[in-house]
């Protein structure tokens, strides 16, 4: 359960600021607004924010982040974020933009480690949905520079109407890599990725299935073999991620309108891994600017929700995509990192282009009673390889 007293530990200034932001952002009409209700019982604050994305002013542009863990030098880990008006950004942990790749209308993004190329080398791969040509972008991360290098064997064009959500899946059962691609109408494809000639990566469609309506946020649990999908106006679904399994979606309890803490759209999903096959599934509840936490194991019990208030950095509203890591990323994020897209990026009273906000995991963990786990060591087998 949420520790209510934690809220009162924050200064009155912070609370006043957060109300100011709520009022201001709710008055704005140039974005689609659902509701201005904000979860106020559990608040954390961002300690770092990225540079704003390139866009026309006030455009809904930033969308989905992915955290890349640098095994050689954790403090040099990266946040890779999409700008759905133009391309992919790479940021360092201070929020500085290192690279911008204007590859098209890239909506969602995900990454995995140690994909084996045809020459036996292993690369960390980034996959993203590109709405400019309905394709799946596949890049590798240069571990020394953080640069992205396109490694797709060809233009991989999806058959869904409009590519939207994406999730990579590295199966603990088979060792194979897959990419799930969601279409805006709920159509979903599963491709197997394979090493092709000249150290490129190709994909072959292995399964297709449908959800009833618009679905975007998705994340795979590599170890337990599940895919979670957020059907925006409904709920979170859990399916078996192995391609030979039948499509038999299970609705997560309290991920629908039975839970008064959730407000549609349900958007980004991410998994916090701990040892013993435990951890958390985190979902963006976009309509009330909050995040819901479910257990990772068994039937995914709902644990509670929290919001990101204004502190030194502005609070977070209307999050689309998010990501989390349990790993120690060096001095700034020793106990893990949670990253979210911010729909209304304020600098004082001035609304800037959208960006991503970074929150130390321990702030979130300590909101709950008992506290959520902090496990900075554990990496699923599917993420090991080089060291
Ligand atoms: Ca948005
Ligand atoms: Ca994502
Ligand atoms: Ca959406
Ligand atoms: Ca904000
Ligand atoms: Ca959205």
Short mmCIF file of C-alpha atoms and ligand atoms in Angstrom, two decimals:
data_model
loop_
_atom_site.label_atom_id
_atom_site.label_comp_id
_atom_site.label_asym_id
_atom_site.label_seq_id
_atom_site.Cartn_x
_atom_site.Cartn_y
_atom_site.Cartn_z
CA UNK A 1 0.00 0.00 0.00
CA UNK A 2 1.01 3.60 -0.53
CA UNK A 3 2.64 5.35 2.35
CA UNK A 4 0.48 8.44 2.60
CA UNK A 5 2.73 10.14 5.11
CA UNK A 6 5.46 10.37 2.53
CA UNK A 7 3.46 12.96 0.66
CA UNK A 8 3.53 15.28 3.65
CA UNK A 9 7.28 15.05 3.91
CA UNK A 10 7.57 17.15 0.78
CA UNK A 11 7.71 20.88 1.25
CA UNK A 12 4.62 23.03 0.91
CA UNK A 13 6.41 24.84 -1.90
CA UNK A 14 6.52 21.66 -3.88
CA UNK A 15 2.81 21.08 -3.38
CA UNK A 16 1.96 24.66 -4.37
CA UNK A 17 4.13 24.32 -7.46
CA UNK A 18 2.49 21.09 -8.47
CA UNK A 19 -0.97 22.64 -8.20
CA UNK A 20 0.23 25.62 -10.25
CA UNK A 21 1.43 23.32 -13.00
CA UNK A 22 -1.75 21.26 -12.91
CA UNK A 23 -3.87 24.39 -13.32
CA UNK A 24 -1.72 25.80 -16.09
CA UNK A 25 -1.52 22.59 -18.08
CA UNK A 26 -5.23 21.93 -17.73
CA UNK A 27 -5.97 25.33 -19.27
CA UNK A 28 -4.07 24.52 -22.40
CA UNK A 29 -6.16 23.57 -25.38
CA UNK A 30 -3.58 22.79 -28.02
CA UNK A 31 -3.19 19.20 -26.82
CA UNK A 32 -5.86 16.58 -26.50
CA UNK A 33 -6.73 16.54 -22.82
CA UNK A 34 -8.56 13.76 -21.07
CA UNK A 35 -8.85 14.92 -17.49
CA UNK A 36 -6.98 17.10 -15.08
CA UNK A 37 -7.30 14.80 -12.11
CA UNK A 38 -3.87 14.03 -10.71
CA UNK A 39 -2.94 11.35 -8.21
CA UNK A 40 -1.73 13.40 -5.28
CA UNK A 41 -1.14 10.79 -2.63
CA UNK A 42 2.30 9.65 -3.73
CA UNK A 43 4.76 12.02 -5.30
CA UNK A 44 8.33 11.80 -6.50
CA UNK A 45 10.41 14.40 -8.36
CA UNK A 46 12.72 14.21 -11.34
CA UNK A 47 16.41 14.85 -10.71
CA UNK A 48 17.43 15.14 -14.38
CA UNK A 49 15.60 16.11 -17.58
CA UNK A 50 16.71 15.78 -21.17
CA UNK A 51 17.08 18.62 -23.62
CA UNK A 52 13.72 19.26 -25.34
CA UNK A 53 13.08 17.46 -28.63
CA UNK A 54 13.10 19.24 -31.98
CA UNK A 55 9.50 20.12 -32.95
CA UNK A 56 7.15 22.92 -33.84
CA UNK A 57 6.30 24.67 -30.59
CA UNK A 58 3.83 22.75 -28.41
CA UNK A 59 3.69 19.75 -30.72
CA UNK A 60 3.14 16.33 -29.19
CA UNK A 61 6.53 15.01 -30.31
CA UNK A 62 8.57 13.13 -27.71
CA UNK A 63 7.11 9.71 -27.12
CA UNK A 64 8.98 6.67 -25.88
CA UNK A 65 12.31 6.21 -24.07
CA UNK A 66 14.55 3.14 -23.68
CA UNK A 67 17.41 2.90 -21.18
CA UNK A 68 20.66 1.34 -22.45
CA UNK A 69 22.89 -0.06 -19.70
CA UNK A 70 26.60 0.40 -20.41
CA UNK A 71 28.25 -2.66 -18.84
CA UNK A 72 31.78 -1.32 -19.24
CA UNK A 73 30.97 2.06 -17.74
CA UNK A 74 27.50 2.28 -16.13
CA UNK A 75 27.71 6.06 -15.64
CA UNK A 76 27.91 6.28 -19.44
CA UNK A 77 24.57 4.54 -19.86
CA UNK A 78 22.13 6.18 -22.26
CA UNK A 79 18.52 7.22 -22.65
CA UNK A 80 17.37 6.69 -26.23
CA UNK A 81 14.10 8.46 -26.99
CA UNK A 82 11.75 8.81 -29.93
CA UNK A 83 10.62 12.07 -31.48
CA UNK A 84 7.52 11.04 -33.38
CA UNK A 85 7.83 14.19 -35.49
CA UNK A 86 11.24 13.28 -36.83
CA UNK A 87 13.63 10.69 -35.43
CA UNK A 88 15.62 9.18 -32.60
CA UNK A 89 17.51 11.05 -29.86
CA UNK A 90 20.35 9.68 -27.77
CA UNK A 91 20.98 11.36 -24.39
CA UNK A 92 23.54 10.88 -21.66
CA UNK A 93 22.48 10.58 -18.01
CA UNK A 94 22.77 14.34 -17.52
CA UNK A 95 20.10 14.79 -20.21
CA UNK A 96 22.49 16.18 -22.81
CA UNK A 97 21.60 15.22 -26.37
CA UNK A 98 24.53 13.27 -27.84
CA UNK A 99 22.94 12.40 -31.19
CA UNK A 100 19.81 13.07 -33.19
CA UNK A 101 18.96 10.81 -36.12
CA UNK A 102 16.19 12.29 -38.31
CA UNK A 103 15.14 8.91 -39.70
CA UNK A 104 11.40 9.60 -39.83
CA UNK A 105 8.26 9.51 -37.72
CA UNK A 106 9.57 7.07 -35.14
CA UNK A 107 6.89 6.24 -32.60
CA UNK A 108 8.04 3.62 -30.06
CA UNK A 109 11.41 2.07 -29.27
CA UNK A 110 12.93 -0.85 -27.37
CA UNK A 111 16.34 -2.52 -27.02
CA UNK A 112 18.03 -5.80 -26.13
CA UNK A 113 21.59 -6.98 -25.50
CA UNK A 114 23.97 -9.43 -27.18
CA UNK A 115 22.27 -10.23 -30.46
CA UNK A 116 24.66 -12.58 -32.32
CA UNK A 117 25.71 -11.42 -35.80
CA UNK A 118 26.74 -13.76 -38.63
CA UNK A 119 30.44 -13.36 -37.75
CA UNK A 120 29.74 -14.30 -34.12
CA UNK A 121 30.09 -10.79 -32.72
CA UNK A 122 27.36 -9.69 -30.35
CA UNK A 123 25.61 -6.36 -30.61
CA UNK A 124 23.07 -4.45 -28.57
CA UNK A 125 20.09 -3.77 -30.80
CA UNK A 126 17.52 -0.99 -30.85
CA UNK A 127 14.24 -1.48 -32.70
CA UNK A 128 11.68 1.22 -33.42
CA UNK A 129 8.45 1.67 -35.36
CA UNK A 130 8.81 4.21 -38.18
CA UNK A 131 5.49 5.60 -39.36
CA UNK A 132 7.09 7.41 -42.32
CA UNK A 133 7.22 4.16 -44.28
CA UNK A 134 5.50 1.68 -41.90
CA UNK A 135 8.82 0.00 -41.23
CA UNK A 136 10.76 -1.49 -38.34
CA UNK A 137 14.05 0.33 -37.72
CA UNK A 138 16.88 -1.89 -36.46
CA UNK A 139 20.08 -0.25 -35.21
CA UNK A 140 23.00 -1.30 -33.11
CA UNK A 141 24.47 0.79 -30.30
CA UNK A 142 28.18 1.53 -30.54
CA UNK A 143 29.18 0.83 -26.91
CA UNK A 144 32.11 3.24 -27.06
CA UNK A 145 30.38 6.30 -28.50
CA UNK A 146 26.68 5.65 -27.92
CA UNK A 147 26.06 6.21 -31.63
CA UNK A 148 23.34 4.25 -33.45
CA UNK A 149 24.20 2.38 -36.65
CA UNK A 150 21.47 1.02 -38.91
CA UNK A 151 21.94 -2.76 -39.23
CA UNK A 152 18.67 -3.72 -40.94
CA UNK A 153 19.32 -6.13 -43.80
CA UNK A 154 16.60 -4.36 -45.82
CA UNK A 155 13.61 -2.10 -45.30
CA UNK A 156 11.47 -4.26 -43.04
CA UNK A 157 7.91 -3.19 -43.88
CA UNK A 158 5.11 -4.19 -41.52
CA UNK A 159 1.72 -5.34 -42.82
CA UNK A 160 -0.27 -3.66 -40.02
CA UNK A 161 -2.20 -0.56 -41.03
CA UNK A 162 -0.01 1.90 -39.13
CA UNK A 163 2.96 0.79 -37.05
CA UNK A 164 2.67 2.08 -33.47
CA UNK A 165 3.90 0.10 -30.43
CA UNK A 166 7.01 -2.09 -30.29
CA UNK A 167 8.63 -4.56 -27.90
CA UNK A 168 11.69 -6.73 -28.26
CA UNK A 169 11.70 -10.19 -26.70
CA UNK A 170 14.79 -12.30 -26.04
CA UNK A 171 13.41 -15.72 -25.22
CA UNK A 172 14.98 -17.52 -22.27
CA UNK A 173 13.41 -20.70 -23.64
CA UNK A 174 14.95 -20.70 -27.14
CA UNK A 175 17.58 -17.95 -26.98
CA UNK A 176 15.92 -16.40 -30.03
CA UNK A 177 15.15 -12.71 -30.45
CA UNK A 178 11.73 -11.49 -31.53
CA UNK A 179 10.12 -8.14 -32.17
CA UNK A 180 6.43 -7.47 -31.55
CA UNK A 181 4.95 -4.66 -33.64
CA UNK A 182 1.54 -3.21 -32.86
CA UNK A 183 -0.69 -1.49 -35.37
CA UNK A 184 -2.83 1.42 -34.33
CA UNK A 185 -6.04 -0.63 -34.65
CA UNK A 186 -4.82 -3.39 -32.34
CA UNK A 187 -3.32 -5.64 -35.02
CA UNK A 188 -0.10 -7.15 -33.71
CA UNK A 189 2.75 -8.96 -35.45
CA UNK A 190 5.56 -11.06 -34.05
CA UNK A 191 8.76 -11.32 -36.08
CA UNK A 192 11.76 -13.48 -35.38
CA UNK A 193 15.02 -11.57 -35.82
CA UNK A 194 17.94 -13.38 -37.40
CA UNK A 195 21.52 -12.65 -38.41
CA UNK A 196 21.81 -11.98 -42.11
CA UNK A 197 24.73 -11.42 -44.51
CA UNK A 198 27.37 -8.78 -43.84
CA UNK A 199 26.51 -8.53 -40.16
CA UNK A 200 23.00 -7.25 -40.73
CA UNK A 201 19.76 -8.20 -38.98
CA UNK A 202 16.64 -9.40 -40.75
CA UNK A 203 13.13 -10.32 -39.59
CA UNK A 204 10.56 -12.91 -40.56
CA UNK A 205 6.89 -12.82 -39.57
CA UNK A 206 6.05 -15.76 -37.30
CA UNK A 207 2.66 -14.85 -35.79
CA UNK A 208 -0.13 -12.28 -36.01
CA UNK A 209 -3.03 -11.56 -33.65
CA UNK A 210 -5.47 -8.76 -32.85
CA UNK A 211 -6.68 -6.69 -29.95
CA UNK A 212 -10.09 -5.03 -30.13
CA UNK A 213 -8.95 -1.40 -30.23
CA UNK A 214 -5.99 0.97 -30.24
CA UNK A 215 -3.06 -0.55 -28.37
CA UNK A 216 0.39 0.94 -28.05
CA UNK A 217 2.46 0.32 -24.92
CA UNK A 218 3.99 -3.14 -24.82
CA UNK A 219 6.82 -4.90 -23.04
CA UNK A 220 8.10 -8.47 -22.99
CA UNK A 221 9.25 -10.37 -19.92
CA UNK A 222 12.26 -12.26 -21.30
CA UNK A 223 12.59 -14.60 -18.38
CA UNK A 224 8.96 -15.57 -17.78
CA UNK A 225 8.02 -15.55 -21.46
CA UNK A 226 5.12 -13.07 -21.45
CA UNK A 227 4.16 -10.06 -23.51
CA UNK A 228 2.11 -7.30 -21.88
CA UNK A 229 0.09 -4.95 -24.07
CA UNK A 230 -1.84 -1.85 -23.02
CA UNK A 231 -5.10 -1.55 -24.95
CA UNK A 232 -5.46 2.18 -24.40
CA UNK A 233 -9.16 2.44 -23.48
CA UNK A 234 -9.43 -0.95 -21.84
CA UNK A 235 -6.78 -2.65 -19.81
CA UNK A 236 -3.48 -4.47 -19.82
CA UNK A 237 -3.35 -7.85 -21.51
CA UNK A 238 -0.85 -10.61 -20.86
CA UNK A 239 -0.08 -13.22 -23.49
CA UNK A 240 2.46 -15.98 -23.96
CA UNK A 241 5.35 -14.50 -25.93
CA UNK A 242 6.50 -17.77 -27.51
CA UNK A 243 5.46 -17.85 -31.16
CA UNK A 244 4.20 -21.44 -31.11
CA UNK A 245 1.74 -20.73 -28.29
CA UNK A 246 -1.92 -20.00 -28.97
CA UNK A 247 -3.20 -16.46 -28.57
CA UNK A 248 -4.99 -16.56 -25.25
CA UNK A 249 -4.88 -13.07 -23.67
CA UNK A 250 -5.44 -12.73 -19.93
CA UNK A 251 -6.65 -9.39 -18.58
CA UNK A 252 -4.66 -8.10 -15.62
CA UNK A 253 -6.90 -7.63 -12.59
CA UNK A 254 -7.33 -3.95 -11.63
CA UNK A 255 -5.84 -2.77 -14.92
CA UNK A 256 -9.30 -1.66 -16.11
CA UNK A 257 -12.08 0.66 -14.95
CA UNK A 258 -12.49 -1.34 -11.73
CA UNK A 259 -9.41 0.53 -10.52
CA UNK A 260 -10.28 4.11 -9.61
CA UNK A 261 -6.58 5.04 -9.61
CA UNK A 262 -6.31 4.38 -13.35
CA UNK A 263 -7.50 6.75 -16.03
CA UNK A 264 -7.38 6.09 -19.76
CA UNK A 265 -5.33 6.06 -21.89
CA UNK A 266 -3.16 3.26 -20.63
CA UNK A 267 0.14 3.93 -22.37
CA UNK A 268 3.79 2.93 -21.80
CA UNK A 269 4.76 -0.30 -20.04
CA UNK A 270 8.09 -1.38 -18.53
CA UNK A 271 9.41 -4.18 -16.31
CA UNK A 272 11.63 -3.79 -13.25
CA UNK A 273 13.53 -7.08 -12.80
CA UNK A 274 14.72 -8.50 -9.49
CA UNK A 275 16.09 -11.90 -8.59
CA UNK A 276 13.88 -14.93 -7.96
CA UNK A 277 11.71 -13.99 -10.95
CA UNK A 278 10.19 -11.08 -9.04
CA UNK A 279 9.89 -7.38 -9.73
CA UNK A 280 7.27 -5.02 -11.12
CA UNK A 281 5.28 -4.09 -14.20
CA UNK A 282 4.86 -0.32 -14.48
CA UNK A 283 2.14 1.33 -16.60
CA UNK A 284 1.49 4.94 -17.55
CA UNK A 285 -2.04 5.98 -16.59
CA UNK A 286 -2.06 8.91 -18.98
CA UNK A 287 -5.46 10.37 -18.08
CA UNK A 288 -4.52 11.20 -14.49
CA UNK A 289 -0.79 11.75 -14.94
CA UNK A 290 0.19 8.78 -12.82
CA UNK A 291 1.93 5.39 -12.95
CA UNK A 292 0.51 2.11 -11.74
CA UNK A 293 2.68 -0.65 -10.31
CA UNK A 294 1.79 -4.32 -10.58
CA UNK A 295 3.72 -7.32 -9.32
CA UNK A 296 5.70 -9.09 -12.01
CA UNK A 297 5.05 -12.58 -10.71
CA UNK A 298 1.96 -14.78 -10.73
CA UNK A 299 -1.26 -12.89 -11.44
CA UNK A 300 0.27 -9.41 -11.39
CA UNK A 301 -1.38 -7.99 -8.28
CA UNK A 302 -1.82 -4.18 -8.33
CA UNK A 303 0.35 -2.52 -5.66
CA UNK A 304 -0.39 1.20 -6.00
CA UNK A 305 0.20 4.35 -8.03
CA UNK A 306 2.32 7.48 -7.91
CA UNK A 307 2.88 10.76 -9.76
CA UNK A 308 5.88 12.96 -10.54
CA UNK A 309 5.51 16.40 -8.97
CA UNK A 310 7.35 19.65 -9.55
CA UNK A 311 10.54 20.06 -7.58
CA UNK A 312 13.66 21.66 -9.03
CA UNK A 313 12.44 20.23 -12.34
CA UNK A 314 8.81 20.52 -13.48
CA UNK A 315 6.41 17.66 -12.77
CA UNK A 316 5.27 15.19 -15.38
CA UNK A 317 1.94 15.15 -17.16
CA UNK A 318 0.32 12.89 -19.74
CA UNK A 319 3.14 10.39 -20.15
CA UNK A 320 3.22 8.25 -23.28
CA UNK A 321 6.26 5.95 -23.11
CA UNK A 322 8.45 5.02 -20.15
CA UNK A 323 11.28 2.68 -19.18
CA UNK A 324 12.97 1.47 -16.00
CA UNK A 325 16.15 -0.31 -14.97
CA UNK A 326 17.10 -1.88 -11.65
CA UNK A 327 20.81 -1.61 -12.41
CA UNK A 328 23.31 0.77 -10.79
CA UNK A 329 24.01 3.49 -13.35
CA UNK A 330 26.76 5.22 -11.38
CA UNK A 331 26.71 8.25 -9.08
CA UNK A 332 23.48 9.85 -10.34
CA UNK A 333 21.33 6.71 -10.38
CA UNK A 334 23.02 4.25 -8.03
CA UNK A 335 19.78 2.46 -7.22
CA UNK A 336 18.22 2.31 -10.63
CA UNK A 337 16.43 4.68 -12.97
CA UNK A 338 12.87 5.38 -14.14
CA UNK A 339 12.47 7.48 -17.31
CA UNK A 340 9.24 8.97 -18.65
CA UNK A 341 8.09 11.19 -21.50
CA UNK A 342 6.69 14.51 -20.24
CA UNK A 343 3.71 15.86 -22.19
CA UNK A 344 4.10 19.43 -20.84
CA UNK A 345 7.67 20.49 -20.32
CA UNK A 346 7.73 23.74 -18.38
CA UNK A 347 10.66 25.94 -17.60
CA UNK A 348 9.14 28.24 -15.01
CA UNK A 349 5.90 29.44 -16.61
CA UNK A 350 7.16 28.91 -20.12
CA UNK A 351 6.05 25.80 -22.03
CA UNK A 352 8.96 24.27 -23.95
CA UNK A 353 9.09 21.41 -26.41
CA UNK A 354 8.52 18.03 -24.82
CA UNK A 355 11.30 16.04 -23.19
CA UNK A 356 12.05 13.07 -20.94
CA UNK A 357 12.36 13.16 -17.15
CA UNK A 358 14.68 10.93 -15.09
CA UNK A 359 13.74 9.77 -11.58
CA UNK A 360 15.93 7.74 -9.18
CA UNK A 361 14.22 4.40 -8.51
CA UNK A 362 14.73 4.62 -4.74
CA UNK A 363 12.32 7.58 -4.58
CA UNK A 364 9.60 5.38 -6.03
CA UNK A 365 10.53 2.33 -3.97
CA UNK A 366 10.28 4.27 -0.70
CA UNK A 367 6.74 5.50 -1.43
CA UNK A 368 5.35 2.04 -0.88
CA UNK A 369 4.82 0.21 2.39
CA UNK A 370 6.45 -2.20 2.51
CA UNK A 371 9.00 -0.49 0.25
CA UNK A 372 9.40 -1.86 -3.25
CA UNK A 373 12.54 -3.88 -3.87
CA UNK A 374 15.79 -2.24 -4.85
CA UNK A 375 17.95 -4.86 -6.58
CA UNK A 376 20.87 -3.25 -8.38
CA UNK A 377 22.67 -6.49 -9.24
CA UNK A 378 20.23 -8.76 -10.95
CA UNK A 379 20.23 -9.19 -14.72
CA UNK A 380 18.09 -11.83 -16.38
CA UNK A 381 20.05 -14.53 -18.18
CA UNK A 382 18.80 -13.15 -21.44
CA UNK A 383 20.79 -9.95 -20.83
CA UNK A 384 24.09 -11.60 -20.01
CA UNK A 385 26.74 -12.62 -22.47
CA UNK A 386 29.75 -10.41 -22.93
CA UNK A 387 31.04 -10.34 -19.39
CA1 LIG B 1 1.38 12.49 -26.22
CA1 LIG B 2 9.08 1.46 -25.33
CA1 LIG B 3 -1.24 5.95 -27.52
CA1 LIG B 4 5.95 18.72 -17.09
CA1 LIG B 5 -0.55 8.69 -26.48
#
